[in-house]
PDB file of C-alpha atoms and ligand atoms in Angstrom:
ATOM      1  CA  MET C 177      74.036 100.348-109.378  1.00  0.00           C
ATOM      2  CA  LYS C 178      75.293 101.989-112.563  1.00  0.00           C
ATOM      3  CA  ILE C 179      77.445 105.064-112.129  1.00  0.00           C
ATOM      4  CA  ILE C 180      79.381 107.370-114.432  1.00  0.00           C
ATOM      5  CA  MET C 181      82.285 109.346-113.003  1.00  0.00           C
ATOM      6  CA  LEU C 182      82.720 112.716-114.696  1.00  0.00           C
ATOM      7  CA  GLY C 183      85.333 115.338-113.954  1.00  0.00           C
ATOM      8  CA  ALA C 184      88.644 116.659-115.183  1.00  0.00           C
ATOM      9  CA  PRO C 185      91.707 114.423-115.440  1.00  0.00           C
ATOM     10  CA  GLY C 186      93.289 114.156-112.007  1.00  0.00           C
ATOM     11  CA  ALA C 187      90.212 115.329-110.108  1.00  0.00           C
ATOM     12  CA  GLY C 188      89.963 111.965-108.350  1.00  0.00           C
ATOM     13  CA  LYS C 189      87.552 109.875-110.441  1.00  0.00           C
ATOM     14  CA  GLY C 190      89.722 106.778-110.479  1.00  0.00           C
ATOM     15  CA  THR C 191      90.656 106.964-106.811  1.00  0.00           C
ATOM     16  CA  TYR C 192      87.073 107.326-105.590  1.00  0.00           C
ATOM     17  CA  ALA C 193      85.794 104.717-108.017  1.00  0.00           C
ATOM     18  CA  SER C 194      88.383 102.089-107.109  1.00  0.00           C
ATOM     19  CA  LYS C 195      88.913 102.774-103.398  1.00  0.00           C
ATOM     20  CA  ILE C 196      85.418 103.759-102.296  1.00  0.00           C
ATOM     21  CA  LEU C 197      82.624 102.952-104.730  1.00  0.00           C
ATOM     22  CA  ALA C 198      83.585  99.635-106.304  1.00  0.00           C
ATOM     23  CA  PRO C 199      84.264  97.842-102.981  1.00  0.00           C
ATOM     24  CA  GLU C 200      81.179  99.364-101.335  1.00  0.00           C
ATOM     25  CA  LEU C 201      78.787  98.523-104.187  1.00  0.00           C
ATOM     26  CA  ASN C 202      80.497  95.315-105.238  1.00  0.00           C
ATOM     27  CA  VAL C 203      80.503  96.269-108.912  1.00  0.00           C
ATOM     28  CA  PRO C 204      83.536  96.601-111.215  1.00  0.00           C
ATOM     29  CA  HIS C 205      85.446  99.839-111.690  1.00  0.00           C
ATOM     30  CA  ILE C 206      85.766 100.146-115.457  1.00  0.00           C
ATOM     31  CA  SER C 207      88.417 102.665-116.459  1.00  0.00           C
ATOM     32  CA  THR C 208      88.835 103.086-120.208  1.00  0.00           C
ATOM     33  CA  GLY C 209      92.229 104.717-119.512  1.00  0.00           C
ATOM     34  CA  ASP C 210      93.337 101.546-117.661  1.00  0.00           C
ATOM     35  CA  LEU C 211      92.004  99.391-120.497  1.00  0.00           C
ATOM     36  CA  PHE C 212      93.970 101.424-123.056  1.00  0.00           C
ATOM     37  CA  ARG C 213      97.149 101.447-120.960  1.00  0.00           C
ATOM     38  CA  ALA C 214      96.908  97.654-120.798  1.00  0.00           C
ATOM     39  CA  GLU C 215      96.276  97.486-124.552  1.00  0.00           C
ATOM     40  CA  ALA C 216      99.297  99.743-125.179  1.00  0.00           C
ATOM     41  CA  VAL C 217     101.689  97.209-123.623  1.00  0.00           C
ATOM     42  CA  SER C 218      99.921  94.064-124.831  1.00  0.00           C
ATOM     43  CA  GLY C 219     101.799  93.768-128.125  1.00  0.00           C
ATOM     44  CA  SER C 220      98.500  93.640-130.034  1.00  0.00           C
ATOM     45  CA  GLU C 221      98.036  95.084-133.519  1.00  0.00           C
ATOM     46  CA  LEU C 222      96.648  98.280-131.974  1.00  0.00           C
ATOM     47  CA  SER C 223      99.298  98.685-129.244  1.00  0.00           C
ATOM     48  CA  ALA C 224     101.656 101.128-130.913  1.00  0.00           C
ATOM     49  CA  LYS C 225      98.884 103.357-132.186  1.00  0.00           C
ATOM     50  CA  ILE C 226      97.158 103.503-128.792  1.00  0.00           C
ATOM     51  CA  LYS C 227     100.401 104.214-126.971  1.00  0.00           C
ATOM     52  CA  GLU C 228     101.161 107.117-129.277  1.00  0.00           C
ATOM     53  CA  ILE C 229      97.690 108.621-128.731  1.00  0.00           C
ATOM     54  CA  ILE C 230      97.628 108.343-124.948  1.00  0.00           C
ATOM     55  CA  ASP C 231     101.204 109.568-124.496  1.00  0.00           C
ATOM     56  CA  LYS C 232     100.215 112.755-126.327  1.00  0.00           C
ATOM     57  CA  GLY C 233      97.023 113.165-124.296  1.00  0.00           C
ATOM     58  CA  ASP C 234      94.811 112.913-127.391  1.00  0.00           C
ATOM     59  CA  LEU C 235      91.576 110.948-127.493  1.00  0.00           C
ATOM     60  CA  VAL C 236      91.465 107.421-128.879  1.00  0.00           C
ATOM     61  CA  PRO C 237      89.063 107.292-131.889  1.00  0.00           C
ATOM     62  CA  ASP C 238      85.441 106.629-130.922  1.00  0.00           C
ATOM     63  CA  GLU C 239      85.120 103.357-132.936  1.00  0.00           C
ATOM     64  CA  ILE C 240      87.957 101.794-130.944  1.00  0.00           C
ATOM     65  CA  VAL C 241      86.694 103.098-127.601  1.00  0.00           C
ATOM     66  CA  ILE C 242      83.139 102.006-128.210  1.00  0.00           C
ATOM     67  CA  ASP C 243      84.178  98.526-129.324  1.00  0.00           C
ATOM     68  CA  MET C 244      86.321  98.069-126.248  1.00  0.00           C
ATOM     69  CA  LEU C 245      83.615  99.351-123.916  1.00  0.00           C
ATOM     70  CA  LYS C 246      80.806  97.237-125.381  1.00  0.00           C
ATOM     71  CA  ASN C 247      82.995  94.211-124.940  1.00  0.00           C
ATOM     72  CA  ARG C 248      83.804  95.110-121.309  1.00  0.00           C
ATOM     73  CA  LEU C 249      80.178  95.831-120.383  1.00  0.00           C
ATOM     74  CA  GLY C 250      79.197  92.469-121.852  1.00  0.00           C
ATOM     75  CA  GLN C 251      81.329  90.560-119.340  1.00  0.00           C
ATOM     76  CA  ASP C 252      79.689  88.688-116.444  1.00  0.00           C
ATOM     77  CA  ASP C 253      80.902  90.914-113.627  1.00  0.00           C
ATOM     78  CA  ALA C 254      79.276  94.003-115.166  1.00  0.00           C
ATOM     79  CA  GLN C 255      75.764  92.590-115.300  1.00  0.00           C
ATOM     80  CA  ASN C 256      74.710  93.946-111.891  1.00  0.00           C
ATOM     81  CA  GLY C 257      76.187  97.373-112.386  1.00  0.00           C
ATOM     82  CA  PHE C 258      79.452  99.198-112.916  1.00  0.00           C
ATOM     83  CA  ILE C 259      81.349 102.384-112.297  1.00  0.00           C
ATOM     84  CA  LEU C 260      82.500 103.965-115.526  1.00  0.00           C
ATOM     85  CA  ASP C 261      85.603 106.114-115.263  1.00  0.00           C
ATOM     86  CA  GLY C 262      86.871 107.898-118.370  1.00  0.00           C
ATOM     87  CA  PHE C 263      83.821 107.060-120.454  1.00  0.00           C
ATOM     88  CA  PRO C 264      81.847 108.729-121.951  1.00  0.00           C
ATOM     89  CA  ARG C 265      84.277 111.469-122.882  1.00  0.00           C
ATOM     90  CA  ASN C 266      82.314 113.207-125.641  1.00  0.00           C
ATOM     91  CA  MET C 267      78.742 113.470-126.901  1.00  0.00           C
ATOM     92  CA  GLU C 268      79.064 110.621-129.431  1.00  0.00           C
ATOM     93  CA  GLN C 269      80.162 108.238-126.685  1.00  0.00           C
ATOM     94  CA  ALA C 270      77.342 109.405-124.386  1.00  0.00           C
ATOM     95  CA  LYS C 271      74.766 108.736-127.104  1.00  0.00           C
ATOM     96  CA  MET C 272      76.211 105.305-127.752  1.00  0.00           C
ATOM     97  CA  LEU C 273      76.003 104.467-124.062  1.00  0.00           C
ATOM     98  CA  ASP C 274      72.349 105.536-124.046  1.00  0.00           C
ATOM     99  CA  GLU C 275      71.694 102.902-126.699  1.00  0.00           C
ATOM    100  CA  ILE C 276      73.016 100.060-124.582  1.00  0.00           C
ATOM    101  CA  THR C 277      72.157 100.931-120.979  1.00  0.00           C
ATOM    102  CA  ASP C 278      70.727 103.458-118.554  1.00  0.00           C
ATOM    103  CA  VAL C 279      72.646 104.860-115.581  1.00  0.00           C
ATOM    104  CA  ASP C 280      71.556 105.707-112.033  1.00  0.00           C
ATOM    105  CA  PHE C 281      73.975 108.481-111.172  1.00  0.00           C
ATOM    106  CA  VAL C 282      76.554 110.716-112.740  1.00  0.00           C
ATOM    107  CA  LEU C 283      79.072 111.784-110.112  1.00  0.00           C
ATOM    108  CA  ASN C 284      80.748 114.998-111.190  1.00  0.00           C
ATOM    109  CA  VAL C 285      84.063 115.337-109.354  1.00  0.00           C
ATOM    110  CA  ARG C 286      85.145 118.971-109.107  1.00  0.00           C
ATOM    111  CA  LEU C 287      88.592 120.320-108.254  1.00  0.00           C
ATOM    112  CA  ALA C 288      90.370 123.561-109.280  1.00  0.00           C
ATOM    113  CA  ASP C 289      92.786 123.294-112.218  1.00  0.00           C
ATOM    114  CA  GLU C 290      95.841 124.551-110.264  1.00  0.00           C
ATOM    115  CA  ILE C 291      95.335 121.840-107.654  1.00  0.00           C
ATOM    116  CA  ILE C 292      94.810 119.237-110.357  1.00  0.00           C
ATOM    117  CA  ILE C 293      98.147 120.119-111.924  1.00  0.00           C
ATOM    118  CA  LYS C 294      99.976 119.676-108.582  1.00  0.00           C
ATOM    119  CA  LYS C 295      98.111 116.486-107.835  1.00  0.00           C
ATOM    120  CA  ILE C 296      98.851 114.904-111.196  1.00  0.00           C
ATOM    121  CA  ALA C 297     102.549 115.761-110.827  1.00  0.00           C
ATOM    122  CA  GLY C 298     102.513 113.665-107.637  1.00  0.00           C
ATOM    123  CA  ARG C 299     100.554 110.705-109.006  1.00  0.00           C
ATOM    124  CA  ARG C 300     102.284 107.312-108.939  1.00  0.00           C
ATOM    125  CA  ILE C 301     100.670 104.134-110.218  1.00  0.00           C
ATOM    126  CA  CYS C 302     101.414 100.468-109.714  1.00  0.00           C
ATOM    127  CA  ARG C 303     102.566  98.945-112.979  1.00  0.00           C
ATOM    128  CA  LYS C 304     101.098  95.585-112.020  1.00  0.00           C
ATOM    129  CA  CYS C 305      97.729  96.233-110.351  1.00  0.00           C
ATOM    130  CA  GLY C 306      97.006  99.900-111.171  1.00  0.00           C
ATOM    131  CA  TYR C 307      96.629 100.991-107.534  1.00  0.00           C
ATOM    132  CA  ILE C 308      96.982 104.778-107.260  1.00  0.00           C
ATOM    133  CA  TYR C 309      99.340 106.567-104.844  1.00  0.00           C
ATOM    134  CA  ASN C 310     100.228 110.257-104.570  1.00  0.00           C
ATOM    135  CA  VAL C 311     103.356 111.941-103.212  1.00  0.00           C
ATOM    136  CA  ALA C 312     101.903 115.488-103.370  1.00  0.00           C
ATOM    137  CA  ASP C 313     101.049 117.167-100.044  1.00  0.00           C
ATOM    138  CA  ILE C 314      98.447 119.832-100.774  1.00  0.00           C
ATOM    139  CA  HIS C 315      97.081 122.281 -98.201  1.00  0.00           C
ATOM    140  CA  GLU C 316      95.601 125.340 -99.854  1.00  0.00           C
ATOM    141  CA  GLY C 317      92.300 126.926-100.833  1.00  0.00           C
ATOM    142  CA  GLY C 318      90.395 125.012 -98.152  1.00  0.00           C
ATOM    143  CA  ILE C 319      91.780 121.703 -99.383  1.00  0.00           C
ATOM    144  CA  ASP C 320      93.643 119.184 -97.262  1.00  0.00           C
ATOM    145  CA  MET C 321      95.162 116.421 -99.276  1.00  0.00           C
ATOM    146  CA  PRO C 322      97.933 114.583 -97.501  1.00  0.00           C
ATOM    147  CA  PRO C 323     100.062 112.242 -99.604  1.00  0.00           C
ATOM    148  CA  LEU C 324      98.921 108.660-100.207  1.00  0.00           C
ATOM    149  CA  LEU C 325     102.250 106.905 -99.796  1.00  0.00           C
ATOM    150  CA  PRO C 326     103.166 103.246-100.079  1.00  0.00           C
ATOM    151  CA  GLU C 327     104.919 101.708 -97.069  1.00  0.00           C
ATOM    152  CA  LYS C 328     108.108 101.221 -99.095  1.00  0.00           C
ATOM    153  CA  GLU C 329     109.029 103.975-101.496  1.00  0.00           C
ATOM    154  CA  GLY C 330     108.396 103.040-105.126  1.00  0.00           C
ATOM    155  CA  ILE C 331     106.779  99.682-104.297  1.00  0.00           C
ATOM    156  CA  CYS C 332     103.051  98.829-104.275  1.00  0.00           C
ATOM    157  CA  ASP C 333     101.642  97.736-100.874  1.00  0.00           C
ATOM    158  CA  LYS C 334      99.070  95.485-102.542  1.00  0.00           C
ATOM    159  CA  CYS C 335     101.200  93.484-104.947  1.00  0.00           C
ATOM    160  CA  SER C 336     104.855  94.636-104.620  1.00  0.00           C
ATOM    161  CA  GLY C 337     104.695  95.963-108.191  1.00  0.00           C
ATOM    162  CA  GLU C 338     106.847  98.884-109.279  1.00  0.00           C
ATOM    163  CA  LEU C 339     105.321 102.367-109.044  1.00  0.00           C
ATOM    164  CA  TYR C 340     105.654 104.620-112.091  1.00  0.00           C
ATOM    165  CA  GLN C 341     104.608 107.999-113.390  1.00  0.00           C
ATOM    166  CA  ARG C 342     102.478 108.125-116.548  1.00  0.00           C
ATOM    167  CA  ASP C 343     104.147 109.791-119.570  1.00  0.00           C
ATOM    168  CA  ASP C 344     100.967 111.796-120.120  1.00  0.00           C
ATOM    169  CA  ASP C 345     101.201 113.192-116.556  1.00  0.00           C
ATOM    170  CA  ALA C 346     103.935 115.618-117.676  1.00  0.00           C
ATOM    171  CA  GLU C 347     102.682 119.156-117.027  1.00  0.00           C
ATOM    172  CA  ALA C 348     102.443 120.345-120.656  1.00  0.00           C
ATOM    173  CA  ILE C 349     100.391 117.295-121.566  1.00  0.00           C
ATOM    174  CA  VAL C 350      98.175 117.684-118.497  1.00  0.00           C
ATOM    175  CA  ARG C 351      97.349 121.223-119.681  1.00  0.00           C
ATOM    176  CA  ASP C 352      96.359 119.833-123.098  1.00  0.00           C
ATOM    177  CA  ARG C 353      94.250 117.116-121.460  1.00  0.00           C
ATOM    178  CA  LEU C 354      92.468 119.752-119.335  1.00  0.00           C
ATOM    179  CA  LYS C 355      91.717 121.785-122.459  1.00  0.00           C
ATOM    180  CA  LEU C 356      90.325 118.719-124.198  1.00  0.00           C
ATOM    181  CA  TYR C 357      88.236 117.960-121.106  1.00  0.00           C
ATOM    182  CA  TYR C 358      86.611 121.419-121.135  1.00  0.00           C
ATOM    183  CA  GLU C 359      85.951 121.228-124.882  1.00  0.00           C
ATOM    184  CA  LYS C 360      84.645 117.701-125.239  1.00  0.00           C
ATOM    185  CA  THR C 361      83.713 116.212-121.887  1.00  0.00           C
ATOM    186  CA  ALA C 362      82.420 119.033-119.684  1.00  0.00           C
ATOM    187  CA  PRO C 363      79.352 119.590-121.953  1.00  0.00           C
ATOM    188  CA  LEU C 364      78.151 116.130-120.870  1.00  0.00           C
ATOM    189  CA  ILE C 365      77.385 117.518-117.409  1.00  0.00           C
ATOM    190  CA  GLU C 366      74.521 119.526-118.871  1.00  0.00           C
ATOM    191  CA  TYR C 367      73.418 116.563-120.988  1.00  0.00           C
ATOM    192  CA  TYR C 368      72.942 114.464-117.847  1.00  0.00           C
ATOM    193  CA  GLU C 369      71.687 117.344-115.702  1.00  0.00           C
ATOM    194  CA  LYS C 370      68.591 117.449-117.892  1.00  0.00           C
ATOM    195  CA  ARG C 371      67.786 113.972-116.551  1.00  0.00           C
ATOM    196  CA  GLY C 372      68.317 115.049-112.959  1.00  0.00           C
ATOM    197  CA  ILE C 373      70.930 112.367-112.250  1.00  0.00           C
ATOM    198  CA  VAL C 374      74.033 114.519-111.693  1.00  0.00           C
ATOM    199  CA  LYS C 375      75.533 114.748-108.197  1.00  0.00           C
ATOM    200  CA  ASN C 376      78.408 117.160-107.724  1.00  0.00           C
ATOM    201  CA  ILE C 377      81.328 116.210-105.535  1.00  0.00           C
ATOM    202  CA  ASP C 378      83.478 119.138-104.438  1.00  0.00           C
ATOM    203  CA  VAL C 379      86.760 117.586-103.450  1.00  0.00           C
ATOM    204  CA  ASN C 380      88.320 119.037-100.306  1.00  0.00           C
ATOM    205  CA  GLY C 381      90.406 116.167 -99.067  1.00  0.00           C
ATOM    206  CA  GLY C 382      91.772 112.708 -99.653  1.00  0.00           C
ATOM    207  CA  PRO C 383      89.710 109.493 -99.852  1.00  0.00           C
ATOM    208  CA  ASP C 384      89.229 109.245 -96.062  1.00  0.00           C
ATOM    209  CA  ILE C 385      87.590 112.657 -95.944  1.00  0.00           C
ATOM    210  CA  MET C 386      85.576 112.143 -99.110  1.00  0.00           C
ATOM    211  CA  ARG C 387      84.309 108.654 -98.344  1.00  0.00           C
ATOM    212  CA  PRO C 388      81.281 109.593 -96.179  1.00  0.00           C
ATOM    213  CA  VAL C 389      80.402 112.478 -98.512  1.00  0.00           C
ATOM    214  CA  ILE C 390      80.356 110.216-101.545  1.00  0.00           C
ATOM    215  CA  LEU C 391      78.445 107.385 -99.892  1.00  0.00           C
ATOM    216  CA  LYS C 392      75.816 109.823 -98.668  1.00  0.00           C
ATOM    217  CA  LEU C 393      75.362 111.237-102.171  1.00  0.00           C
ATOM    218  CA  ILE C 394      74.452 107.836-103.571  1.00  0.00           C
ATOM    219  CA  GLY C 395      72.210 107.006-100.625  1.00  0.00           C
ATOM    220  CA  LYS C 396      74.578 104.498 -98.994  1.00  0.00           C
ATOM    221  CA  ALA C 397      75.238 106.182 -95.669  1.00  0.00           C
TER     222      ALA C 397
HETATM  223  P1  ADP Z 134      92.570 110.915-117.026  1.00  0.00           P
HETATM  224  O1  ADP Z 134      91.180 110.777-116.496  1.00  0.00           O
HETATM  225  O2  ADP Z 134      93.589 111.021-115.957  1.00  0.00           O
HETATM  226  O3  ADP Z 134      92.702 111.942-118.117  1.00  0.00           O
HETATM  227  P2  ADP Z 134      92.432 108.275-118.266  1.00  0.00           P
HETATM  228  O4  ADP Z 134      93.210 107.260-117.556  1.00  0.00           O
HETATM  229  O5  ADP Z 134      90.958 108.291-118.119  1.00  0.00           O
HETATM  230  O6  ADP Z 134      93.058 109.672-117.826  1.00  0.00           O
HETATM  231  O7  ADP Z 134      92.759 108.221-119.818  1.00  0.00           O
HETATM  232  C1  ADP Z 134      94.073 108.196-120.315  1.00  0.00           C
HETATM  233  C2  ADP Z 134      94.054 108.337-121.821  1.00  0.00           C
HETATM  234  O8  ADP Z 134      93.347 107.222-122.407  1.00  0.00           O
HETATM  235  C3  ADP Z 134      93.321 109.563-122.348  1.00  0.00           C
HETATM  236  O9  ADP Z 134      94.137 110.721-122.351  1.00  0.00           O
HETATM  237  C4  ADP Z 134      92.945 109.107-123.756  1.00  0.00           C
HETATM  238  O10 ADP Z 134      94.062 109.136-124.621  1.00  0.00           O
HETATM  239  C5  ADP Z 134      92.594 107.641-123.543  1.00  0.00           C
HETATM  240  N1  ADP Z 134      91.149 107.461-123.258  1.00  0.00           N
HETATM  241  C6  ADP Z 134      90.607 106.984-122.103  1.00  0.00           C
HETATM  242  N2  ADP Z 134      89.261 106.936-122.175  1.00  0.00           N
HETATM  243  C7  ADP Z 134      88.933 107.408-123.400  1.00  0.00           C
HETATM  244  C8  ADP Z 134      87.697 107.620-124.070  1.00  0.00           C
HETATM  245  N3  ADP Z 134      86.511 107.351-123.485  1.00  0.00           N
HETATM  246  N4  ADP Z 134      87.736 108.136-125.327  1.00  0.00           N
HETATM  247  C9  ADP Z 134      88.908 108.423-125.932  1.00  0.00           C
HETATM  248  N5  ADP Z 134      90.111 108.248-125.362  1.00  0.00           N
HETATM  249  C10 ADP Z 134      90.141 107.744-124.101  1.00  0.00           C
HETATM  250 ZN1   ZN Z 135     100.091  96.864-107.161  1.00  0.00          ZN
END
């Protein structure tokens, strides 16, 4: 199965893709943000440039993104399907993807901006394996999102890696990323709606609550 996750930064795309969809469907979770964060610390020729762009919350130029994505989709594990998270992020990228593959579903993850800002402030990520935790405890507007805490504070349960907060998760930068999302990425919802493949996910809880909802949407429950 080939799935695109759409939705604002912090809405939950990465969490649902990695904790629910990828294990259930047995296809890789391909996050362009994760790929760029890895590139930024790899010491490659592009590292410094990429780090500067992502720390500011800007978009990496399309040529670089498209190159990286084509390469990733060409790998063995992606031949039976994939979950794309963070790509496509604008119309040019969507058109490029159309040239290389079709997709079965676009899952549009929806969450109010004020909640997103609180949630991103609480996001903690494992430096080693990328597993996502959250220290925020949100109960408002019909939403129940208890924290997703590691057993030992600051340490990943999966690999004992150190948990950190992304530089681009600072509130001012999150507001810029949201603006960029509404300008460049949100129009893709309509682009895919014309094909009848968009499924909206209104987030009202953590992964445990959302799991059955999401599996039902893709016909797996
Ligand atoms: P989020 O979904 O939380 O905004 P991501 O982890 O998807 O964050 O992306 C982090 C950063 O990586 C983005 O702010 C951007 O700089 C860069 N990036 C990721 N995917 C793309 C893409 N498809 N096109 C351009 N830049 C990207
Ligand atoms: Zn880890």
